[in-house]
Structures are given as C-alpha cells and as structure tokens.
Amino acid sequence: MSGDKLWDLDRQDLKAAIRTIPDYPKPGILFRDITTLLGDARAFRSAIDALVQPWCGAKIDKVAGMEARGFILGGAVAHQLSAGFAPIRKKGKLPHTKVSIAYSLEYGLDEMEIHSDAVVPGEKVILVDDLIATGGTALGAASLLKKIGADVVAACFVIDLPDLGGADKLRAAGVPVRTLMSFDGH
C-alpha cells in the first residue's frame, strides 16, 4: 500500500477505536468490540476505505457478509465497489431456496445458509467480517460460497487474532486474507 507511514498512523487510529472488554463472553477472553469503531464516523470510513483499497478498479461482482457485523461492513464495502451484497445467515433465517453448510465452532458445530441464487456461478466474491479468530465460521462461509459457484477472491477482516490461527487456515484453504490489524491473545 502506498504511503506506508500514513497507513501505519491510520492503523494505530483504527486500533485505538476498538473497545476491549475483558472476560466476555467468558473468563479469560478479551472481546474486541468494533461497535466503537462503527460509531466513530472517521474510523468507520477509514476502515471501509482500507478494506476496499486493494480492489478499487477491479471487477468484483459481490461482497458476502456474515451475520451480523459482516452485514454492516460488507454492505459498505459492496457500496464502495459498486458490487452486489450477499448475506450469509444462521440456519433458518432466509426465506427463499437456500444452500447450507455445517461448520466448526470452538465447541461444536453450527450451520449457515445463503440463498441459492445469491451468486451466479463464476462471480468474483469478497467475503467480509469484523474478526477472524479460529477460522471456523470464515472457512464455512468460504466453502458455502464455493459450493454455489463463487470465485472467492479474498476474505477481509478488520481484526485478526493470529494466535488462534484462523487466517492461516483460510490461506491454506486457498483463500487470500486481508486484515487491518491484529491483537495478541484471544
């Protein structure tokens, strides 16, 4: 990215806009809350601009966002790229013909769904969410997109928790990963 020094300052500003909540949802977890970033107009715009930057001028057909913060970020990214938006929802939330996939969580399995016609086979899609931790949800979403014929160009996240290995798992599955910042620990 050009202007690395400026970008480093922006990253520090973005990181400062994230609220950390200790011991949520359970003891020992440091929850990285992006609602403070979303509520700060300058930080929100900077985050969206940074997520969009690598694909400006590229032909991206759709942006897929995972429920729920991925809807907020993904919708803004789709708007900036003049792309469509495809929501990926928890099981039982979509009203039309859907395709589902089971995915691993830290303590079990869950399912997510997408409308079967959300992506035309061969369309270039970017997957967006707020955070990547263990990678189970993101791997499931990428697999779901591929299942309906999407060309998953990349997965983009505001936050990476590299100690949990999710971004590396996604890369190993052939999906390029872009993150704006990382936090040590979990």
C-alpha positions as CSV (number, residue, x, y, z in Angstrom):
1,M,0.0,0.0,0.0
2,S,1.4,3.4,-0.9
3,G,2.1,5.9,1.9
4,D,3.1,3.2,4.4
5,K,3.9,5.8,7.2
6,L,0.4,7.4,6.8
7,W,-1.2,3.9,6.7
8,D,0.7,3.0,9.9
9,L,-0.8,6.1,11.6
10,D,-4.3,5.2,10.3
11,R,-3.9,1.6,11.6
12,Q,-3.0,3.0,15.1
13,D,-6.0,5.3,15.0
14,L,-8.2,2.3,13.9
15,K,-6.8,0.1,16.6
16,A,-7.5,2.8,19.2
17,A,-11.1,2.9,18.1
18,I,-11.7,-0.8,19.1
19,R,-13.0,-1.3,22.6
20,T,-11.6,-4.3,24.5
21,I,-14.0,-6.0,27.0
22,P,-12.2,-8.4,29.4
23,D,-13.8,-11.7,30.5
24,Y,-16.5,-11.6,27.8
25,P,-18.2,-13.9,26.9
26,K,-16.3,-16.0,29.5
27,P,-13.4,-15.5,31.9
28,G,-10.0,-15.2,30.2
29,I,-11.4,-13.8,26.9
30,L,-10.6,-10.3,25.7
31,F,-13.6,-9.4,23.5
32,R,-12.7,-7.0,20.6
33,D,-15.8,-4.8,20.2
34,I,-16.0,-3.0,16.9
35,T,-19.2,-1.1,17.8
36,T,-17.0,1.8,19.0
37,L,-15.2,1.9,15.6
38,L,-18.6,1.8,13.8
39,G,-19.8,4.7,15.9
40,D,-16.8,6.9,15.0
41,A,-17.5,8.3,11.5
42,R,-13.8,8.9,10.7
43,A,-12.7,5.5,11.9
44,F,-15.5,3.7,10.2
45,R,-14.8,5.4,6.9
46,S,-11.1,4.7,7.2
47,A,-11.7,1.0,7.9
48,I,-14.0,0.7,4.9
49,D,-11.6,2.6,2.7
50,A,-8.7,0.3,3.8
51,L,-10.8,-2.9,3.2
52,V,-11.8,-1.6,-0.3
53,Q,-8.4,-0.3,-1.4
54,P,-6.9,-3.4,-3.0
55,W,-10.0,-4.0,-5.2
56,C,-10.6,-0.4,-6.5
57,G,-11.0,-0.7,-10.2
58,A,-11.2,-4.5,-10.1
59,K,-14.3,-6.2,-11.2
60,I,-15.8,-7.6,-8.0
61,D,-19.4,-8.9,-8.6
62,K,-20.5,-9.5,-5.0
63,V,-19.5,-8.9,-1.4
64,A,-20.7,-11.6,1.0
65,G,-21.0,-10.7,4.7
66,M,-21.5,-13.0,7.7
67,E,-24.2,-12.3,10.2
68,A,-24.3,-9.7,11.8
69,R,-21.3,-7.4,11.8
70,G,-20.3,-8.7,8.4
71,F,-23.6,-7.2,7.1
72,I,-22.6,-3.7,8.3
73,L,-19.0,-3.9,6.9
74,G,-19.9,-5.9,3.8
75,G,-22.7,-3.6,2.8
76,A,-20.4,-0.6,3.0
77,V,-17.7,-2.4,1.1
78,A,-20.2,-3.5,-1.6
79,H,-21.4,0.1,-2.0
80,Q,-17.9,1.4,-2.4
81,L,-17.1,-1.3,-5.0
82,S,-20.4,-0.9,-6.8
83,A,-21.0,-4.6,-6.2
84,G,-24.0,-6.6,-5.0
85,F,-24.3,-7.9,-1.5
86,A,-25.0,-11.5,-0.4
87,P,-25.9,-12.1,3.2
88,I,-24.8,-15.3,4.9
89,R,-27.1,-16.1,7.7
90,K,-27.6,-18.5,10.6
91,K,-29.7,-21.5,9.8
92,G,-33.5,-20.8,9.5
93,K,-33.3,-17.1,8.8
94,L,-33.5,-17.0,5.0
95,P,-37.0,-17.2,3.3
96,H,-36.1,-18.4,-0.2
97,T,-34.4,-21.5,-1.6
98,K,-31.1,-21.8,0.2
99,V,-27.9,-23.8,0.4
100,S,-26.5,-24.6,3.8
101,I,-23.2,-25.9,5.3
102,A,-22.2,-27.1,8.7
103,Y,-19.1,-25.5,10.2
104,S,-16.9,-26.0,13.2
105,L,-17.1,-23.7,16.2
106,E,-14.8,-23.8,19.2
107,Y,-17.2,-26.2,21.0
108,G,-19.2,-28.0,18.3
109,L,-21.0,-27.4,15.0
110,D,-23.4,-24.9,13.6
111,E,-24.9,-24.2,10.2
112,M,-25.1,-21.2,8.0
113,E,-27.1,-20.6,4.8
114,I,-27.1,-18.5,1.7
115,H,-29.8,-18.1,-0.9
116,S,-29.1,-20.5,-3.8
117,D,-29.3,-17.6,-6.3
118,A,-27.2,-15.1,-4.2
119,V,-24.2,-15.6,-6.5
120,V,-24.1,-16.6,-10.2
121,P,-21.5,-19.3,-10.7
122,G,-18.2,-17.7,-11.6
123,E,-18.9,-14.4,-10.0
124,K,-15.9,-12.8,-8.1
125,V,-16.8,-12.5,-4.4
126,I,-15.1,-11.0,-1.4
127,L,-16.0,-12.3,2.0
128,V,-16.2,-9.7,4.8
129,D,-16.5,-9.9,8.6
130,D,-15.3,-8.0,11.6
131,L,-12.9,-10.5,13.1
132,I,-11.1,-13.8,12.3
133,A,-10.2,-16.0,15.3
134,T,-10.1,-19.8,14.9
135,G,-11.4,-19.5,11.3
136,G,-14.3,-22.0,11.6
137,T,-17.0,-19.5,10.6
138,A,-14.9,-18.0,7.8
139,L,-13.9,-21.4,6.4
140,G,-17.6,-22.4,6.5
141,A,-18.6,-19.2,4.7
142,A,-15.9,-19.6,2.0
143,S,-16.9,-23.2,1.4
144,L,-20.6,-22.2,1.2
145,L,-19.7,-19.6,-1.4
146,K,-17.7,-22.1,-3.4
147,K,-20.5,-24.6,-3.2
148,I,-22.8,-22.2,-5.1
149,G,-20.1,-21.5,-7.6
150,A,-18.5,-18.3,-6.4
151,D,-14.9,-17.4,-7.2
152,V,-13.8,-16.3,-3.7
153,V,-11.2,-13.6,-4.4
154,A,-10.4,-12.9,-0.8
155,A,-11.6,-12.7,2.8
156,C,-11.3,-9.4,4.6
157,F,-11.5,-8.7,8.3
158,V,-10.9,-5.6,10.4
159,I,-9.3,-7.7,13.2
160,D,-7.1,-10.8,13.2
161,L,-6.3,-12.8,16.3
162,P,-3.3,-14.6,14.9
163,D,-2.6,-16.7,18.0
164,L,-5.8,-18.6,17.1
165,G,-4.7,-19.4,13.6
166,G,-7.8,-18.7,11.6
167,A,-6.2,-16.5,8.9
168,D,-3.6,-19.2,8.3
169,K,-6.2,-21.9,8.0
170,L,-8.1,-19.8,5.4
171,R,-4.9,-19.1,3.4
172,A,-4.2,-22.9,3.5
173,A,-7.7,-23.4,2.0
174,G,-6.7,-21.2,-0.9
175,V,-8.4,-18.0,0.2
176,P,-6.2,-14.9,0.3
177,V,-6.8,-13.0,3.6
178,R,-6.6,-9.2,4.3
179,T,-6.8,-7.9,7.8
180,L,-6.4,-4.3,9.0
181,M,-5.0,-5.0,12.5
182,S,-4.1,-7.8,14.8
183,F,-4.3,-8.3,18.6
184,D,-2.3,-10.8,20.5
185,G,-4.1,-13.4,22.6
186,H,-7.7,-14.3,22.2
